[in-house]
Amino acid sequence: MKALSQKRRHPLAALVLLLMGLMLTGGVYAVATTLNQAKADTTTYSANDIKEGNKLFIANCATCHGMGASGSASGPSLVGVGAAAVDFQVGTGRMPMQMQGPQAQRKPVQFDATQTKQLAAYVASLGAGPSVPDASLVDGKGNAANGGELFRVNCAMCHNAAAAGGALTRGKFAPALAGVSGQHIYEAMVTGPQNMPVFNDANITPNGKRDIITFLKTIEADGSPGGNDLGALGPVSEGLFVWIAGLGVIIAFTIWLTSRSS
Amino acid sequence: MGDHGDGHSEQGAVAKAGQSVAEKFQDPGIPPHRPRLADKDPRAAKRAERQVAILFGISVLGTLLFFWAYFGVRLDQTVATLRLQNLLLGLGTGFAMLGIGTGIVHWAKALMPDHEVSEERHEIRSEADRVAAVKIVDEILDETGIKRRPLIRNTLIGAVALAPLPAIAMFRDLGPLPANALSHTMWKEGTRLVHDPTGTPIKASDVTIGSAFHVIPDGLNEMTEGKLEAKAKAVVLLMRLNPELLHPSAGREDWSHDGIVAYSKICTHVGCPVALYEQQTHHLLCPCHQSTFDLTQECKVIFGPANRPLPQLPIKIDSEGYLVAQSDFHEPVGPSFWERS
């Protein structure tokens, strides 16, 4: 320490300090910016994946999305949508679309995991976009309570407080979330499929998304605390049940009360 | 009053109400009494007695089931045990009540005496009664002398008219009038837009196209009193779309920042949170009554019962790149109220 304090008045001391300061801030900035992108590099695609994906794309997707995924009147451009969008749309069977309609419907998948990965590799090679999340973010082992709060603020208005789904305008709807894999939930949040808004990492942090997935998996596994939830659709199904079953029982008892004993 | 079938009913109310009706219709009286099985057969009576006892026994079992579930089901912090206990508690109390109720009804219907009784209608009031009543009122008026003493009458009217006025003062004291609380929110110039619920500020560069951020004003989370009331007025939905799609009217051109717009989340119909944002159609849907607002037309109502567009919060960015409000909303948020201009 003594040697250091003796050299602090050296003519080059200011220069050395300036360099140290610059390197420190630059280093911190580099670490901070790569933290958000860290998960992007966990899935790697080979050149072969991209080549096979291109073939699959031309055979199955280019009719609507155009050659080179540049878009056409029937489908949007896929440049920059990222691997996450492909993995979600193809992995849940929404793409290839069965027919034009208010929104693409979930259906049995048409491509196996390898083909989906190849398609994702091809689309990801066209432009930077959200990548498939790391397995540690979709394991459902986060904080379910925090996830519940984030879900109620950001998701429950469309997807229903019990994640049972709900109606939107003109035939569109927010689907129920039971039985959807954590990976697909995560990808839907970062890509905003169809009319769902995008929830980027600045809006809901990757850990927040992990908590939301944890919350959804928790309520799905625990079930309803009060017996049959009648679809958790609120007053519609509950009202229908009470009007039919409840009033039916009351009418039956009324008839029994006023009938003569045999 | 009279037991059925004893001939009394021919002189019932129907006959007295109008002679012409009596000529057309013969009062059929009460149908003949039919003895029940339990009246004729002692074995049937015994069987009914056992049935009633079984129903009461079911009630006892229901109560026992309740206490067995209450003390016997061990809650281990999982929903499954809670669900089991809830179910058994409900079934227990349900059967405890149902057993008593159905038992008593069955007892009354099958075993208790079943002679039928009919109660005859009161006579319709006679003219003489009406005259007598009017006479009593007239006598009272006469004896009080209210017609002869106008001084007493007028002072009484004055006293009765004034006496309820203190009640108005008392009711007014029940709470302060809302003053201008309905017209203002806690947004003011320079208030940062922060995340709901964490309270972290939002950079304009973080809001990518297609995003929807749920926003509260900075400082709301630190409030200790009236936080919910303040939040209920101040919540905002922040969205970004292609700036070419926005069609701001004159005077509102600089209320957005590069396609980022902020609108009140409180529906102008009855105040539900309008937060169902469709990022392709740019529609905002209210889940309560399906009012639909078009973001590209300054949240004009394009469907549903809402009457006014959602109020827009003018925003800008501060020197650090964070989104801040330019001012409060320029109109009251939420549903209509009496004094709303």
XYZ file of C-alpha atoms in Angstrom:
603
model
C 0.000 0.000 0.000
C 2.864 2.335 0.817
C 4.377 1.948 -2.649
C 1.002 2.762 -4.186
C 0.538 5.930 -2.135
C 3.972 7.114 -3.066
C 3.199 6.839 -6.774
C -0.157 8.613 -6.634
C 1.419 11.907 -7.701
C 3.132 10.357 -10.739
C 2.366 12.258 -13.985
C 0.733 9.158 -15.491
C -1.468 8.436 -12.436
C -4.435 10.334 -13.861
C -4.214 8.426 -17.134
C -4.051 5.079 -15.322
C -7.071 6.007 -13.160
C -9.044 7.102 -16.223
C -8.264 3.833 -18.000
C -9.270 1.824 -14.946
C -12.530 3.733 -14.640
C -13.388 3.258 -18.298
C -12.643 -0.456 -18.196
C -14.732 -0.898 -15.064
C -17.847 0.859 -16.406
C -17.451 -0.789 -19.794
C -17.097 -4.187 -18.196
C -20.152 -3.708 -15.959
C -22.185 -2.508 -18.939
C -21.115 -5.488 -21.032
C -22.089 -7.908 -18.247
C -25.404 -6.136 -17.657
C -26.433 -6.184 -21.315
C -25.450 -9.785 -21.863
C -27.395 -10.903 -18.784
C -30.662 -10.304 -20.654
C -29.361 -12.093 -23.701
C -27.643 -14.870 -21.784
C -30.355 -17.380 -22.487
C -30.183 -16.667 -26.223
C -27.058 -18.711 -26.641
C -28.112 -21.828 -24.776
C -29.796 -23.379 -27.790
C -27.416 -23.749 -30.660
C -28.381 -24.652 -34.142
C -26.104 -26.305 -36.675
C -25.842 -25.285 -40.306
C -27.563 -28.548 -41.159
C -30.548 -27.612 -38.965
C -30.921 -24.380 -40.888
C -30.664 -26.164 -44.241
C -33.254 -28.811 -43.298
C -35.463 -26.092 -41.794
C -35.331 -24.164 -45.041
C -36.537 -27.246 -46.945
C -39.399 -27.799 -44.493
C -40.280 -24.114 -44.682
C -40.477 -24.097 -48.458
C -42.642 -27.221 -48.446
C -45.029 -26.259 -45.653
C -44.968 -22.546 -44.841
C -43.869 -20.561 -47.877
C -47.356 -20.642 -49.460
C -48.520 -18.055 -46.952
C -45.355 -16.623 -45.442
C -43.565 -16.267 -48.788
C -40.206 -17.458 -50.017
C -37.515 -16.424 -47.567
C -40.320 -15.799 -44.997
C -40.711 -12.278 -46.311
C -44.484 -12.412 -45.931
C -47.400 -12.266 -48.368
C -51.007 -11.136 -48.382
C -51.961 -14.349 -46.540
C -49.291 -14.364 -43.850
C -46.920 -12.010 -42.084
C -43.161 -11.805 -42.572
C -41.251 -13.983 -40.133
C -37.965 -12.109 -40.284
C -36.988 -11.297 -36.718
C -39.784 -13.190 -34.940
C -37.178 -15.537 -33.463
C -37.010 -19.229 -32.664
C -39.406 -18.829 -29.706
C -42.269 -17.802 -32.010
C -41.736 -20.833 -34.253
C -41.426 -23.216 -31.330
C -44.678 -21.856 -29.868
C -46.733 -21.706 -33.076
C -45.554 -25.022 -34.528
C -45.093 -26.770 -31.164
C -48.735 -26.145 -30.138
C -50.072 -27.079 -33.591
C -51.326 -23.553 -34.328
C -49.108 -23.488 -37.416
C -49.497 -24.638 -40.114
C -52.917 -23.043 -39.823
C -55.861 -25.301 -40.583
C -57.943 -22.478 -42.043
C -58.197 -18.725 -41.988
C -60.268 -17.461 -39.072
C -60.307 -14.957 -36.229
C -57.277 -16.695 -34.767
C -55.192 -19.831 -35.201
C -56.476 -22.706 -33.063
C -54.510 -25.201 -31.042
C -54.524 -28.636 -32.656
C -52.405 -31.826 -32.749
C -48.862 -30.966 -33.820
C -47.833 -31.704 -37.401
C -44.061 -31.697 -36.923
C -41.972 -33.702 -34.486
C -39.519 -32.091 -32.102
C -36.592 -32.326 -34.517
C -38.495 -30.773 -37.403
C -39.784 -27.990 -35.139
C -36.222 -27.307 -34.059
C -35.052 -27.213 -37.676
C -37.820 -24.788 -38.632
C -36.959 -22.645 -35.615
C -33.295 -22.706 -36.615
C -34.149 -21.519 -40.124
C -36.419 -18.662 -38.959
C -33.926 -17.634 -36.275
C -31.219 -17.433 -38.953
C -33.256 -14.793 -40.842
C -33.049 -12.163 -38.115
C -32.473 -11.745 -34.397
C -35.501 -12.464 -32.216
C -36.470 -14.108 -28.944
C -34.961 -17.562 -28.618
C -36.326 -20.716 -27.014
C -36.043 -20.221 -23.222
C -33.548 -22.088 -21.111
C -35.004 -25.109 -19.291
C -34.193 -23.514 -15.915
C -36.708 -20.714 -16.622
C -39.635 -23.012 -17.339
C -39.133 -25.640 -14.646
C -42.011 -24.333 -12.489
C -39.855 -24.109 -9.368
C -40.074 -20.342 -8.840
C -42.130 -18.280 -6.396
C -45.797 -19.125 -6.961
C -47.082 -16.249 -4.774
C -45.155 -13.618 -6.720
C -46.200 -15.315 -9.945
C -49.837 -15.114 -8.837
C -49.560 -11.363 -8.298
C -47.905 -10.823 -11.680
C -50.521 -13.042 -13.307
C -53.423 -11.103 -11.802
C -51.946 -7.760 -12.908
C -50.815 -8.729 -16.406
C -52.679 -11.814 -17.578
C -55.886 -12.440 -15.613
C -58.008 -9.878 -17.445
C -57.897 -11.957 -20.618
C -56.975 -15.439 -19.407
C -59.340 -15.408 -16.341
C -58.161 -15.331 -12.698
C -58.155 -19.148 -12.654
C -56.460 -19.271 -16.093
C -59.599 -20.792 -17.620
C -59.507 -18.483 -20.646
C -62.002 -15.908 -21.872
C -63.585 -14.202 -24.848
C -62.156 -11.267 -26.788
C -63.712 -9.240 -29.604
C -65.087 -10.633 -32.855
C -64.535 -14.351 -32.356
C -61.075 -14.121 -30.835
C -60.389 -15.567 -27.414
C -57.674 -15.997 -24.820
C -57.174 -19.765 -24.408
C -57.236 -21.703 -21.146
C -53.732 -22.315 -19.814
C -54.169 -25.710 -18.153
C -52.094 -28.365 -19.890
C -49.849 -25.874 -21.691
C -46.166 -26.578 -21.175
C -44.049 -24.050 -19.295
C -41.887 -23.553 -22.355
C -44.868 -22.606 -24.538
C -46.209 -20.231 -21.853
C -42.819 -18.527 -21.685
C -42.589 -18.253 -25.476
C -46.101 -16.809 -25.704
C -45.126 -14.095 -23.223
C -41.952 -13.053 -25.065
C -43.378 -13.240 -28.597
C -47.006 -12.153 -28.137
C -48.664 -14.600 -30.546
C -51.578 -13.213 -32.559
C -53.424 -10.626 -30.492
C -51.640 -11.248 -27.210
C -49.419 -8.311 -26.214
C -45.662 -8.839 -25.964
C -44.221 -9.051 -22.442
C -40.533 -8.430 -22.979
C -37.900 -8.925 -20.300
C -38.110 -5.257 -19.266
C -41.830 -5.634 -18.631
C -41.769 -8.988 -16.830
C -38.274 -10.195 -15.935
C -37.263 -13.767 -16.878
C -37.578 -14.698 -13.202
C -41.026 -13.091 -13.102
C -42.042 -15.218 -16.073
C -40.685 -18.270 -14.262
C -42.824 -17.329 -11.236
C -45.923 -16.980 -13.426
C -45.320 -20.460 -14.869
C -44.851 -21.756 -11.320
C -48.162 -20.187 -10.288
C -49.992 -21.719 -13.258
C -48.516 -25.161 -12.617
C -49.383 -24.856 -8.894
C -53.055 -24.003 -9.387
C -53.302 -26.681 -12.063
C -51.861 -29.346 -9.756
C -53.749 -28.251 -6.626
C -57.169 -27.965 -8.207
C -60.068 -26.033 -6.774
C -60.266 -25.794 -2.950
C -64.068 -25.859 -3.010
C -64.859 -28.993 -4.978
C -65.995 -28.914 -8.609
C -65.199 -25.492 -10.083
C -67.683 -25.901 -12.991
C -65.008 -24.814 -15.462
C -64.005 -21.772 -13.340
C -65.957 -19.625 -15.790
C -67.609 -17.508 -13.113
C -71.280 -16.520 -13.044
C -72.229 -18.141 -16.361
C -71.644 -21.790 -15.498
C -72.386 -21.284 -11.800
C -75.647 -19.481 -12.571
C -76.691 -22.151 -15.050
C -76.030 -24.863 -12.471
C -77.975 -23.077 -9.729
C -80.908 -22.297 -12.009
C -81.226 -25.873 -13.228
C -80.072 -28.036 -10.300
C -80.880 -25.666 -7.407
C -84.318 -24.634 -8.633
C -85.009 -28.233 -9.657
C -84.432 -29.452 -6.102
C -86.581 -26.646 -4.665
C -89.436 -27.471 -7.042
C -89.173 -31.179 -6.210
C -89.368 -30.432 -2.480
C -92.328 -28.095 -3.014
C -94.222 -30.810 -4.859
C -93.417 -33.320 -2.122
C -94.460 -30.866 0.633
C -97.882 -30.171 -0.878
C -98.717 -33.709 -1.999
C -100.963 -35.915 0.134
C -99.456 -38.867 1.869
C -100.546 -42.194 0.363
C -115.306 -22.508 10.402
C -116.385 -26.047 10.063
C -115.256 -29.520 9.218
C -115.680 -30.530 5.653
C -118.796 -32.152 4.397
C -121.090 -30.965 7.184
C -123.276 -28.784 4.986
C -122.003 -25.415 6.282
C -120.350 -24.485 3.074
C -123.555 -23.761 1.191
C -123.852 -20.546 3.182
C -120.260 -19.461 2.520
C -118.895 -16.165 1.260
C -119.645 -16.897 -2.360
C -123.353 -17.033 -1.751
C -123.307 -13.711 0.085
C -121.137 -11.844 -2.389
C -123.767 -11.835 -5.106
C -127.019 -13.632 -5.492
C -126.718 -14.075 -9.270
C -123.418 -15.931 -8.935
C -124.935 -18.226 -6.323
C -127.680 -19.151 -8.709
C -125.247 -20.271 -11.395
C -122.687 -22.098 -9.272
C -123.217 -24.617 -6.555
C -120.338 -24.505 -4.039
C -118.725 -27.940 -4.435
C -117.225 -27.852 -0.923
C -114.110 -29.788 0.029
C -113.388 -33.129 -1.709
C -114.266 -36.212 0.340
C -111.799 -37.230 2.994
C -109.626 -40.183 2.022
C -107.920 -42.013 4.876
C -104.168 -42.573 4.496
C -102.464 -45.962 4.593
C -101.161 -45.196 8.056
C -104.692 -44.442 9.271
C -106.032 -47.834 8.116
C -103.095 -50.175 8.577
C -101.151 -50.241 11.871
C -98.217 -51.873 10.053
C -98.025 -48.925 7.619
C -98.123 -46.556 10.597
C -95.270 -48.480 12.193
C -93.334 -48.309 8.950
C -93.856 -44.533 8.668
C -92.707 -44.157 12.269
C -89.503 -46.040 11.469
C -88.946 -43.880 8.357
C -89.208 -40.699 10.424
C -86.794 -42.130 12.968
C -84.354 -43.043 10.176
C -84.499 -39.476 8.833
C -83.750 -38.097 12.293
C -80.966 -40.674 12.545
C -79.500 -39.364 9.272
C -79.420 -35.916 10.862
C -77.497 -37.328 13.857
C -75.032 -39.038 11.502
C -74.592 -35.761 9.597
C -73.655 -33.914 12.778
C -71.249 -36.697 13.726
C -69.737 -36.530 10.211
C -69.202 -32.793 10.676
C -67.271 -33.273 13.914
C -65.349 -36.233 12.528
C -64.227 -34.055 9.582
C -63.588 -31.061 11.835
C -61.297 -32.921 14.204
C -60.320 -35.966 12.164
C -59.109 -34.543 8.848
C -55.545 -33.353 9.337
C -54.814 -30.255 7.267
C -51.299 -30.541 5.840
C -51.078 -27.260 3.876
C -52.248 -28.849 0.648
C -55.403 -28.012 -1.225
C -56.412 -31.684 -1.380
C -56.962 -32.048 2.389
C -58.683 -28.665 2.554
C -60.999 -29.753 -0.237
C -61.782 -33.052 1.533
C -62.520 -31.267 4.818
C -64.685 -28.631 3.123
C -66.653 -31.349 1.361
C -67.238 -33.373 4.543
C -68.130 -30.312 6.640
C -70.646 -29.263 4.007
C -72.158 -32.731 3.614
C -72.308 -33.130 7.419
C -74.193 -29.908 8.128
C -76.296 -30.430 5.006
C -77.523 -33.857 6.095
C -77.950 -32.664 9.714
C -80.449 -30.031 8.556
C -82.013 -32.090 5.754
C -82.696 -35.057 8.085
C -84.560 -32.926 10.635
C -86.539 -31.071 7.975
C -87.608 -34.057 5.910
C -88.276 -36.082 9.086
C -90.662 -33.487 10.499
C -92.479 -33.088 7.172
C -92.849 -36.860 6.730
C -94.051 -37.185 10.341
C -96.668 -34.466 9.811
C -97.828 -35.864 6.480
C -97.975 -39.560 7.352
C -98.773 -39.789 11.049
C -100.236 -36.601 12.544
C -104.068 -36.170 12.353
C -105.074 -35.033 8.911
C -108.531 -33.549 9.371
C -109.027 -30.755 6.892
C -110.175 -27.347 8.022
C -111.501 -24.487 5.958
C -111.604 -20.941 7.230
C -114.308 -18.737 5.839
C -113.682 -15.361 4.357
C -114.495 -12.226 6.366
C -117.547 -10.282 5.286
C -116.868 -7.401 2.960
C -117.229 -4.071 4.899
C -120.729 -2.694 5.147
C -121.822 0.845 4.298
C -122.801 1.410 7.940
C -119.224 0.743 9.085
C -117.849 3.262 6.617
C -120.272 5.978 7.758
C -119.358 5.276 11.382
C -115.629 5.635 10.651
C -116.124 8.952 8.841
C -118.196 10.128 11.798
C -115.368 9.345 14.221
C -112.858 11.351 12.172
C -115.251 14.275 11.893
C -115.816 14.195 15.658
C -112.077 14.306 16.319
C -111.611 17.254 13.980
C -114.496 19.013 15.610
C -113.303 18.396 19.172
C -109.739 19.570 18.464
C -111.190 22.762 17.050
C -108.507 22.938 14.414
C -110.831 24.594 11.946
C -111.782 27.293 14.414
C -108.251 28.022 15.632
C -106.088 28.834 12.601
C -103.228 30.071 14.817
C -102.720 26.605 16.282
C -103.073 24.975 12.873
C -100.537 27.248 11.198
C -97.931 27.030 13.950
C -98.296 23.222 13.916
C -97.714 23.126 10.140
C -94.646 25.335 10.596
C -93.210 23.168 13.385
C -93.706 19.918 11.459
C -92.152 21.384 8.332
C -89.035 22.589 10.159
C -88.461 19.595 12.462
C -86.812 17.298 9.787
C -84.210 19.922 8.844
C -81.697 18.880 11.572
C -81.685 15.415 10.005
C -80.361 16.898 6.756
C -77.499 18.526 8.663
C -76.769 15.247 10.433
C -76.696 13.246 7.186
C -74.451 15.842 5.568
C -71.979 15.338 8.426
C -71.746 11.603 7.656
C -68.906 12.326 5.259
C -67.161 15.099 3.425
C -68.409 15.828 -0.049
C -65.962 14.441 -2.619
C -64.993 18.006 -3.611
C -62.892 17.705 -6.772
C -61.479 14.263 -5.908
C -63.426 12.718 -8.787
C -61.884 15.074 -11.314
C -58.242 14.653 -10.380
C -55.778 11.796 -9.987
C -52.314 11.733 -8.477
C -50.672 12.162 -11.898
C -48.937 15.501 -12.302
C -46.153 16.915 -14.423
C -43.018 14.830 -14.092
C -44.597 11.847 -12.275
C -42.786 8.751 -13.483
C -44.745 5.867 -14.984
C -43.816 2.768 -12.966
C -44.661 -0.950 -13.132
C -47.688 -2.294 -11.305
C -47.046 -3.827 -8.738
C -43.260 -3.535 -8.355
C -42.961 0.238 -8.776
C -39.879 0.169 -11.012
C -39.696 3.021 -13.538
C -40.128 2.295 -17.246
C -37.682 3.394 -19.933
C -39.178 4.330 -23.276
C -36.728 1.971 -24.971
C -38.110 -0.948 -22.921
C -41.554 -0.574 -24.456
C -41.263 -2.538 -27.674
C -43.951 -2.566 -30.343
C -46.865 -4.802 -29.330
C -46.120 -4.461 -25.627
C -48.711 -3.684 -22.969
C -47.474 -2.381 -19.605
C -49.663 -2.080 -16.541
C -48.695 1.205 -14.970
C -49.178 3.086 -11.704
C -47.836 6.528 -10.785
C -44.512 6.726 -8.980
C -45.053 7.185 -5.254
C -48.300 5.201 -5.075
C -46.668 2.186 -3.440
C -45.254 4.415 -0.685
C -48.691 5.806 0.250
C -49.985 4.662 3.619
C -53.478 6.162 3.488
C -55.966 6.173 0.649
C -53.688 4.040 -1.516
C -56.462 1.933 -3.020
C -58.624 4.983 -3.765
C -55.686 6.660 -5.477
C -54.829 3.508 -7.422
C -58.430 3.011 -8.511
C -58.301 6.370 -10.310
C -54.709 6.466 -11.511
C -54.100 3.070 -13.162
C -52.931 3.355 -16.731
C -52.307 0.967 -19.596
C -49.189 1.745 -21.627
C -48.931 0.406 -25.164
C -46.694 0.920 -28.159
C -47.783 0.654 -31.744
C -46.527 1.862 -35.059
C -46.637 5.712 -34.833
C -48.249 5.850 -38.286
C -51.312 4.088 -36.903
C -52.016 6.806 -34.342
C -54.256 9.576 -35.557
C -53.979 12.255 -32.891
C -56.458 15.108 -33.024
C -55.391 18.730 -32.909
C -53.716 19.605 -29.626
C -52.875 16.002 -28.771
C -50.041 15.459 -31.245
C -47.332 15.545 -28.553
C -49.205 13.447 -25.965
C -47.481 10.260 -27.118
C -43.828 9.379 -27.482
C -42.753 7.566 -30.636
C -45.889 5.434 -30.768
C -46.065 4.902 -27.001
C -49.470 5.901 -25.646
C -50.938 5.806 -22.153
C -54.665 5.537 -21.500
C -56.707 5.359 -18.320
C -57.612 1.760 -17.500
C -60.969 2.733 -15.955
C -63.925 2.126 -18.259
C -66.095 5.178 -18.888
C -69.199 3.003 -18.580
C -69.210 1.760 -14.978
C -65.516 1.712 -14.113
C -64.285 -1.823 -14.744
C -60.593 -2.112 -15.627
C -60.254 -2.087 -19.418
C -57.077 -4.066 -19.918
C -57.831 -6.634 -22.595
C -55.506 -5.311 -25.297
C -55.384 -6.936 -28.715
C -52.059 -6.022 -30.221
C -52.988 -6.712 -33.864
C -56.407 -5.033 -34.011
C -55.441 -2.393 -31.418
C -58.763 -2.871 -29.680
C -59.198 -2.469 -25.944
C -62.034 -4.574 -24.578
C -63.811 -4.118 -21.265
C -64.573 -7.574 -19.847
C -67.688 -6.454 -17.935
C -69.982 -5.214 -20.724
C -67.871 -5.646 -23.874
C -67.307 -1.941 -24.513
C -64.592 -1.824 -27.172
C -62.232 1.095 -27.659
C -60.081 1.654 -30.746
C -56.566 2.705 -29.834
C -55.884 4.044 -33.322
C -58.767 6.526 -32.958
C -57.818 7.867 -29.531
C -59.789 5.095 -27.805
C -63.078 6.000 -29.439
C -65.919 3.662 -28.442
C -66.559 1.317 -31.370
C -68.851 -1.148 -29.593
C -70.724 -1.507 -26.341
C -72.443 0.686 -23.777
C -69.595 3.092 -22.907
C -70.363 6.655 -23.846
C -67.015 8.429 -23.927
C -63.499 7.536 -25.083
C -60.959 6.514 -22.456
C -59.029 9.561 -21.152
C -55.461 9.779 -22.456
C -52.536 10.537 -20.176
C -50.081 12.892 -21.915
C -46.561 11.461 -21.596
C -42.982 12.464 -22.456
C -39.525 11.216 -21.519
C -37.288 12.808 -18.925
C -33.561 13.448 -19.224
C -32.756 9.844 -18.198
C -35.024 8.301 -20.796
C -37.774 7.293 -18.333
C -41.414 7.855 -19.208
C -43.086 10.631 -17.182
C -46.480 12.294 -17.284
C -46.842 15.724 -18.851
C -49.792 16.544 -16.599
C -52.830 14.974 -14.984
C -55.586 13.603 -17.224
C -57.358 16.459 -18.983
C -60.781 15.108 -18.025
C -62.187 13.054 -15.127
C -61.460 9.337 -15.469
C -64.061 6.622 -15.171
C -67.862 6.650 -15.332
C -70.121 9.684 -15.462
C -71.174 11.408 -12.269
C -73.610 14.180 -11.409
C -71.291 17.178 -11.407
C -69.156 16.008 -14.360
C -68.933 18.833 -16.844
